[in-house]
Structure formats: C-alpha cells, structure tokens
GROMACS .gro file of C-alpha atoms in nm:
model
  260
    1MET     CA    1  -5.198   0.088   7.956
    2ALA     CA    2  -5.374   0.274   8.142
    3ASP     CA    3  -5.638   0.332   7.921
    4MET     CA    4  -5.637  -0.057   7.859
    5GLN     CA    5  -5.764  -0.146   8.185
    6GLN     CA    6  -6.032   0.152   8.260
    7LEU     CA    7  -6.154  -0.021   7.906
    8THR     CA    8  -6.172  -0.344   8.009
    9GLN     CA    9  -6.314  -0.234   8.322
   10LEU     CA   10  -6.631  -0.021   8.139
   11CYS     CA   11  -6.650  -0.360   7.925
   12LEU     CA   12  -6.765  -0.465   8.247
   13ALA     CA   13  -6.918  -0.303   8.392
   14ASN     CA   14  -7.145  -0.231   8.061
   15PRO     CA   15  -7.167  -0.534   7.871
   16VAL     CA   16  -7.501  -0.548   7.736
   17PRO     CA   17  -7.448  -0.152   7.607
   18VAL     CA   18  -7.094  -0.283   7.415
   19ILE     CA   19  -7.187  -0.517   7.316
   20VAL     CA   20  -7.498  -0.343   7.142
   21ALA     CA   21  -7.210  -0.059   7.005
   22LEU     CA   22  -6.999  -0.336   6.859
   23VAL     CA   23  -7.274  -0.505   6.682
   24VAL     CA   24  -7.374  -0.148   6.539
   25VAL     CA   25  -6.952  -0.093   6.426
   26ILE     CA   26  -6.989  -0.438   6.279
   27VAL     CA   27  -7.330  -0.442   6.109
   28SER     CA   28  -7.166  -0.008   5.908
   29VAL     CA   29  -6.906  -0.272   5.813
   30VAL     CA   30  -7.055  -0.431   5.678
   31LEU     CA   31  -7.348  -0.231   5.520
   32ALA     CA   32  -7.026   0.036   5.363
   33LEU     CA   33  -6.846  -0.257   5.196
   34ARG     CA   34  -7.137  -0.441   5.095
   35GLY     CA   35  -7.258  -0.074   4.920
   36SER     CA   36  -6.933  -0.017   4.757
   37LYS     CA   37  -6.879  -0.322   4.554
   38ALA     CA   38  -6.967  -0.194   4.213
   39ALA     CA   39  -7.253  -0.396   4.086
   40LYS     CA   40  -7.241  -0.647   3.734
   41PRO     CA   41  -7.225  -0.534   3.437
   42PHE     CA   42  -7.508  -0.557   3.194
   43LEU     CA   43  -7.464  -0.696   2.948
   44ASP     CA   44  -7.540  -1.072   2.829
   45PRO     CA   45  -7.371  -1.258   2.573
   46GLN     CA   46  -7.688  -1.518   2.578
   47GLN     CA   47  -8.000  -1.335   2.619
   48PHE     CA   48  -8.153  -0.940   2.518
   49LYS     CA   49  -8.227  -0.727   2.827
   50PRO     CA   50  -8.444  -0.412   2.795
   51LEU     CA   51  -8.343  -0.133   2.893
   52PRO     CA   52  -8.550   0.289   2.906
   53LEU     CA   53  -8.503   0.519   2.820
   54ILE     CA   54  -8.445   0.834   2.993
   55ARG     CA   55  -8.304   1.091   2.762
   56ILE     CA   56  -8.352   1.242   2.387
   57ASP     CA   57  -8.136   1.526   2.226
   58ARG     CA   58  -8.145   1.664   1.893
   59LEU     CA   59  -7.791   1.717   1.752
   60THR     CA   60  -7.849   1.738   1.352
   61HIS     CA   61  -8.156   1.783   1.171
   62ASN     CA   62  -8.167   1.376   1.122
   63THR     CA   63  -7.944   1.246   1.451
   64LYS     CA   64  -8.046   1.220   1.823
   65ARG     CA   65  -7.839   1.119   2.124
   66PHE     CA   66  -8.083   0.811   2.294
   67VAL     CA   67  -7.925   0.797   2.683
   68PHE     CA   68  -8.051   0.452   2.866
   69ALA     CA   69  -8.043   0.404   3.198
   70LEU     CA   70  -7.862   0.118   3.291
   71PRO     CA   71  -8.097  -0.093   3.660
   72ASP     CA   72  -7.810   0.022   3.831
   73PRO     CA   73  -7.616   0.380   3.959
   74LYS     CA   74  -7.290   0.184   4.024
   75MET     CA   75  -7.369  -0.047   3.719
   76CYS     CA   76  -7.104  -0.027   3.372
   77LEU     CA   77  -7.267  -0.155   3.078
   78GLY     CA   78  -6.964  -0.385   3.048
   79LEU     CA   79  -6.872  -0.331   2.666
   80PRO     CA   80  -6.524  -0.430   2.598
   81THR     CA   81  -6.320  -0.172   2.361
   82GLY     CA   82  -6.320  -0.189   1.971
   83GLN     CA   83  -6.708  -0.446   2.033
   84HIS     CA   84  -7.022  -0.340   1.957
   85ILE     CA   85  -7.359  -0.378   2.086
   86THR     CA   86  -7.700  -0.544   1.922
   87PHE     CA   87  -8.029  -0.376   1.901
   88LEU     CA   88  -8.350  -0.560   1.898
   89ALA     CA   89  -8.679  -0.401   1.793
   90LYS     CA   90  -9.014  -0.499   1.622
   91ASP     CA   91  -9.140  -0.353   1.275
   92ASP     CA   92  -9.493  -0.155   1.186
   93GLU     CA   93  -9.552  -0.504   1.066
   94GLY     CA   94  -9.444  -0.733   1.405
   95LYS     CA   95  -9.056  -0.822   1.237
   96ASP     CA   96  -8.767  -0.834   1.443
   97VAL     CA   97  -8.533  -0.545   1.369
   98TYR     CA   98  -8.175  -0.597   1.463
   99ARG     CA   99  -7.911  -0.319   1.434
  100PRO     CA  100  -7.495  -0.305   1.590
  101TYR     CA  101  -7.481   0.009   1.730
  102THR     CA  102  -7.155   0.064   1.944
  103PRO     CA  103  -7.191   0.399   2.198
  104THR     CA  104  -7.026   0.726   2.203
  105THR     CA  105  -6.975   0.647   2.576
  106ASP     CA  106  -6.755   0.398   2.780
  107ASP     CA  107  -6.745   0.194   3.043
  108ASP     CA  108  -6.617   0.380   3.337
  109THR     CA  109  -6.989   0.598   3.276
  110LEU     CA  110  -7.150   0.456   3.578
  111GLY     CA  111  -7.556   0.370   3.515
  112GLN     CA  112  -7.693   0.499   3.172
  113VAL     CA  113  -7.550   0.452   2.840
  114GLU     CA  114  -7.576   0.718   2.481
  115PHE     CA  115  -7.580   0.660   2.148
  116VAL     CA  116  -7.535   0.885   1.911
  117ILE     CA  117  -7.799   0.777   1.624
  118LYS     CA  118  -7.816   0.914   1.211
  119VAL     CA  119  -8.174   0.848   1.157
  120TYR     CA  120  -8.260   0.714   0.816
  121PRO     CA  121  -8.595   0.759   0.551
  122SER     CA  122  -8.542   0.413   0.507
  123GLY     CA  123  -8.394   0.213   0.760
  124LYS     CA  124  -8.614  -0.002   0.957
  125MET     CA  125  -8.419   0.028   1.269
  126THR     CA  126  -8.340   0.422   1.299
  127GLN     CA  127  -8.668   0.447   1.215
  128ILE     CA  128  -8.853   0.295   1.514
  129MET     CA  129  -8.549   0.466   1.719
  130ASP     CA  130  -8.678   0.846   1.619
  131ARG     CA  131  -9.041   0.683   1.723
  132LEU     CA  132  -8.897   0.651   2.082
  133VAL     CA  133  -8.960   0.853   2.381
  134VAL     CA  134  -8.851   0.874   2.702
  135GLY     CA  135  -9.007   0.587   2.893
  136ASP     CA  136  -9.000   0.353   2.584
  137THR     CA  137  -8.715   0.079   2.606
  138MET     CA  138  -8.497  -0.081   2.381
  139LEU     CA  139  -8.392  -0.492   2.371
  140MET     CA  140  -8.026  -0.529   2.373
  141LYS     CA  141  -7.740  -0.784   2.386
  142GLY     CA  142  -7.322  -0.756   2.402
  143PRO     CA  143  -7.087  -0.778   2.363
  144ARG     CA  144  -7.054  -0.898   1.972
  145GLY     CA  145  -6.783  -0.850   1.693
  146ARG     CA  146  -6.470  -1.023   1.630
  147PHE     CA  147  -6.188  -0.712   1.680
  148GLN     CA  148  -6.138  -0.669   2.015
  149TYR     CA  149  -5.881  -0.369   2.147
  150SER     CA  150  -5.614  -0.482   2.376
  151ARG     CA  151  -5.346  -0.114   2.544
  152ASN     CA  152  -5.061  -0.083   2.258
  153MET     CA  153  -5.140  -0.386   2.001
  154LYS     CA  154  -5.069  -0.208   1.779
  155LYS     CA  155  -4.772   0.086   1.729
  156ALA     CA  156  -5.020   0.311   1.582
  157ILE     CA  157  -5.366   0.278   1.324
  158GLY     CA  158  -5.487   0.500   1.128
  159MET     CA  159  -5.871   0.481   1.013
  160ILE     CA  160  -6.189   0.531   0.791
  161ALA     CA  161  -6.561   0.585   0.856
  162GLY     CA  162  -6.906   0.805   0.692
  163GLY     CA  163  -7.191   0.836   0.866
  164THR     CA  164  -7.234   0.772   1.167
  165GLY     CA  165  -6.970   0.422   1.159
  166VAL     CA  166  -6.759   0.701   1.326
  167THR     CA  167  -6.919   0.621   1.743
  168PRO     CA  168  -6.735   0.221   1.663
  169MET     CA  169  -6.438   0.486   1.624
  170TYR     CA  170  -6.487   0.719   1.843
  171GLN     CA  171  -6.506   0.442   2.131
  172VAL     CA  172  -6.149   0.326   2.089
  173ALA     CA  173  -5.928   0.624   1.980
  174ALA     CA  174  -6.146   0.701   2.337
  175ALA     CA  175  -5.968   0.475   2.547
  176ILE     CA  176  -5.660   0.448   2.397
  177LEU     CA  177  -5.621   0.803   2.442
  178LYS     CA  178  -5.696   0.831   2.820
  179ASP     CA  179  -5.533   0.543   2.921
  180PRO     CA  180  -5.170   0.693   3.067
  181HIS     CA  181  -5.000   0.323   2.943
  182ASP     CA  182  -5.108   0.302   2.618
  183THR     CA  183  -4.880   0.471   2.348
  184THR     CA  184  -5.043   0.452   1.964
  185ARG     CA  185  -5.066   0.637   1.735
  186ILE     CA  186  -5.454   0.741   1.566
  187SER     CA  187  -5.506   0.902   1.209
  188LEU     CA  188  -5.897   0.916   1.095
  189LEU     CA  189  -6.006   1.063   0.738
  190PHE     CA  190  -6.404   1.095   0.831
  191GLY     CA  191  -6.582   1.144   0.502
  192ASN     CA  192  -6.934   1.364   0.512
  193LEU     CA  193  -7.175   1.481   0.325
  194THR     CA  194  -7.243   1.827   0.456
  195ALA     CA  195  -6.990   2.039   0.778
  196ASP     CA  196  -7.434   1.938   0.884
  197ASP     CA  197  -7.402   1.574   0.850
  198ILE     CA  198  -7.041   1.569   1.071
  199LEU     CA  199  -7.128   1.373   1.413
  200ILE     CA  200  -6.955   1.413   1.728
  201LYS     CA  201  -6.720   1.706   1.579
  202GLN     CA  202  -6.729   1.870   1.965
  203GLU     CA  203  -6.540   1.544   2.120
  204LEU     CA  204  -6.339   1.436   1.831
  205ASP     CA  205  -6.194   1.781   1.817
  206ALA     CA  206  -6.178   1.777   2.252
  207LEU     CA  207  -5.896   1.427   2.121
  208ALA     CA  208  -5.769   1.574   1.843
  209GLU     CA  209  -5.657   1.927   2.136
  210ALA     CA  210  -5.578   1.718   2.383
  211HIS     CA  211  -5.399   1.499   2.264
  212PRO     CA  212  -5.173   1.665   1.891
  213LYS     CA  213  -4.837   1.423   1.932
  214ARG     CA  214  -5.088   1.131   1.889
  215PHE     CA  215  -5.528   1.237   1.821
  216SER     CA  216  -5.549   1.377   1.415
  217VAL     CA  217  -5.846   1.413   1.255
  218TYR     CA  218  -5.968   1.463   0.909
  219TYR     CA  219  -6.305   1.615   0.730
  220VAL     CA  220  -6.401   1.519   0.418
  221LEU     CA  221  -6.706   1.705   0.292
  222ASN     CA  222  -6.926   1.584  -0.043
  223THR     CA  223  -7.051   1.932  -0.095
  224PRO     CA  224  -6.844   2.196   0.125
  225PRO     CA  225  -6.966   2.560   0.203
  226ALA     CA  226  -6.640   2.807   0.085
  227SER     CA  227  -6.436   2.882   0.374
  228TRP     CA  228  -6.371   2.464   0.414
  229ASP     CA  229  -6.071   2.446   0.501
  230GLY     CA  230  -6.067   2.012   0.493
  231GLY     CA  231  -6.088   1.767   0.192
  232SER     CA  232  -6.380   1.784  -0.119
  233GLY     CA  233  -6.572   1.473  -0.254
  234PHE     CA  234  -6.438   1.106  -0.107
  235ILE     CA  235  -6.189   0.972   0.118
  236THR     CA  236  -5.903   0.889  -0.188
  237ARG     CA  237  -5.590   0.726  -0.251
  238ASP     CA  238  -5.392   0.976  -0.254
  239MET     CA  239  -5.581   1.095   0.131
  240ILE     CA  240  -5.520   0.761   0.288
  241GLN     CA  241  -5.136   0.743   0.164
  242GLN     CA  242  -5.094   1.106   0.274
  243ARG     CA  243  -5.233   1.119   0.639
  244LEU     CA  244  -5.277   0.721   0.750
  245ALA     CA  245  -4.934   0.539   0.887
  246ALA     CA  246  -4.837   0.277   0.575
  247PRO     CA  247  -4.952  -0.022   0.630
  248GLY     CA  248  -4.660  -0.281   0.874
  249PRO     CA  249  -4.605  -0.552   1.170
  250LEU     CA  250  -4.668  -0.259   1.426
  251ARG     CA  251  -4.939  -0.099   1.269
  252LEU     CA  252  -5.336  -0.112   1.154
  253PRO     CA  253  -5.404  -0.049   0.777
  254CYS     CA  254  -5.753   0.057   0.905
  255ALA     CA  255  -5.984   0.014   1.044
  256SER     CA  256  -6.307   0.162   0.827
  257CYS     CA  257  -6.620   0.219   0.938
  258THR     CA  258  -6.996   0.336   0.697
  259ALA     CA  259  -7.293   0.329   0.836
  260PRO     CA  260  -7.492   0.049   0.695
   0.00000   0.00000   0.00000
C-alpha cells in the first residue's frame, strides 16, 4: 500500500515525464508485437511472382540446388504438403516455358526456399535453370496440384520415384515424419541410372535412420557398382510387392512420380 501511495504522489508531482514514459512503453510493446507477427505466405495461386536466386550448390555432375530468397526473412512459402509450384520463364525464342517443381524445404523454413533440379540436355526449363546466376529471378505461382496430404489419412503410403521425381516424395515423407501426432508408415522405391544420379540420398538416409519403424527407402540402379547391395535394373512388380504395403482402404498403394 505504501508503494502505491508513493507511485501516486510521484505521478501527481511529475505528470509530464510519467506520461512520456508510459507512451514509450506502450509504443515499444506495440512495435514488438507487430514485429513478432508472421508475414503473409509468399505464394499466390492467381499470379506469378518473382523470387531472386541467392545461392547455387552443385550436387552432382548434372544436379544443382537453387536457393531463392523470400521477400521477408519471417515469411514462409505457403505450400501445403503434397502440392507443387509452377515455374515460368522465357526460352531463347522468347516463348513461355512452364514446369512444375516441388521444393525440398517446407513452411517451417522461413525467408527462403530450395529446389534440387537435375539438368537434362533436352529439358527446356532445366536448360534455363542451368544458365541462371545469383541475382537472377524466377517467376513462381502456386500452390498447384490435386493431392494434398492430411495427418493420418492413411496407415501406410507406398512411393515410387525416379530421378528428380523424388523431391515430391521427400516433401511428403519429411512432413509426415516430423509430425509427432502422425503415425503413417512410408516405403519408398527410388530408381536411378547410376549411384551418382541418386538425389538427396543423405537426406533420405537420415530419415530412415531417425525413423526406422516408419520410413524405409530401397534404391534401384540400372547400372549398379560391383559392391551394390540395392536393387538392379528396373523397378519390378516383385520389388513393389515385397517393399510396399499391399493396397487397401487404409493404404495408399503408391504415389509414383518420375522426372519429366
């Protein structure tokens, strides 16, 4: 009570400084709350918007990781699990080129988005991507796609991927496995030409090691090395039957995605 009386007397004796101090405190709180507010997601399904390229990592002889900066360091991309993004660029003749891509980062990654893309000699968009340098921009629109994952929508999901088609699979698997309330089991058959062509292998192996009871990946190579302990040739019916969950009402038979 004595402390309250002293505070009242101080306010009466020094009204202006006290009011100024209160205003400063209120403004500081408002600015802090405004600054902590998350920025609106970047993607717009109605229009293409540009993103600047800030980093390029060469992963293999024909594969690169492209990192684009979002407009705000606190901004997320705004891509639901299972959806993809459409890129738009001009070719050498000035014609529009459209291609769908799935990032390897998710909405927990703020301020930037990453894509792992294999460059094909005859790929119109990948040739454009291969010529990009830091500072260039790419037009993007989304979310796109008919499939959208929801927690525990199936007890088990079987996936088949080839080449860069693994990136949509990785996006879904990573989102499922990081959710502590999702119990879905995932099996992935991943086919490539050679061991050097296997994309994001380190990331896939890390998921398998961290979630051995819920995620498995089986690599299949057309031309395997002598010490290879995975599959050889093409993905076969026997591999699918042995490695993927049997079809059923609570199982998604397989989500097949290969590189275009």
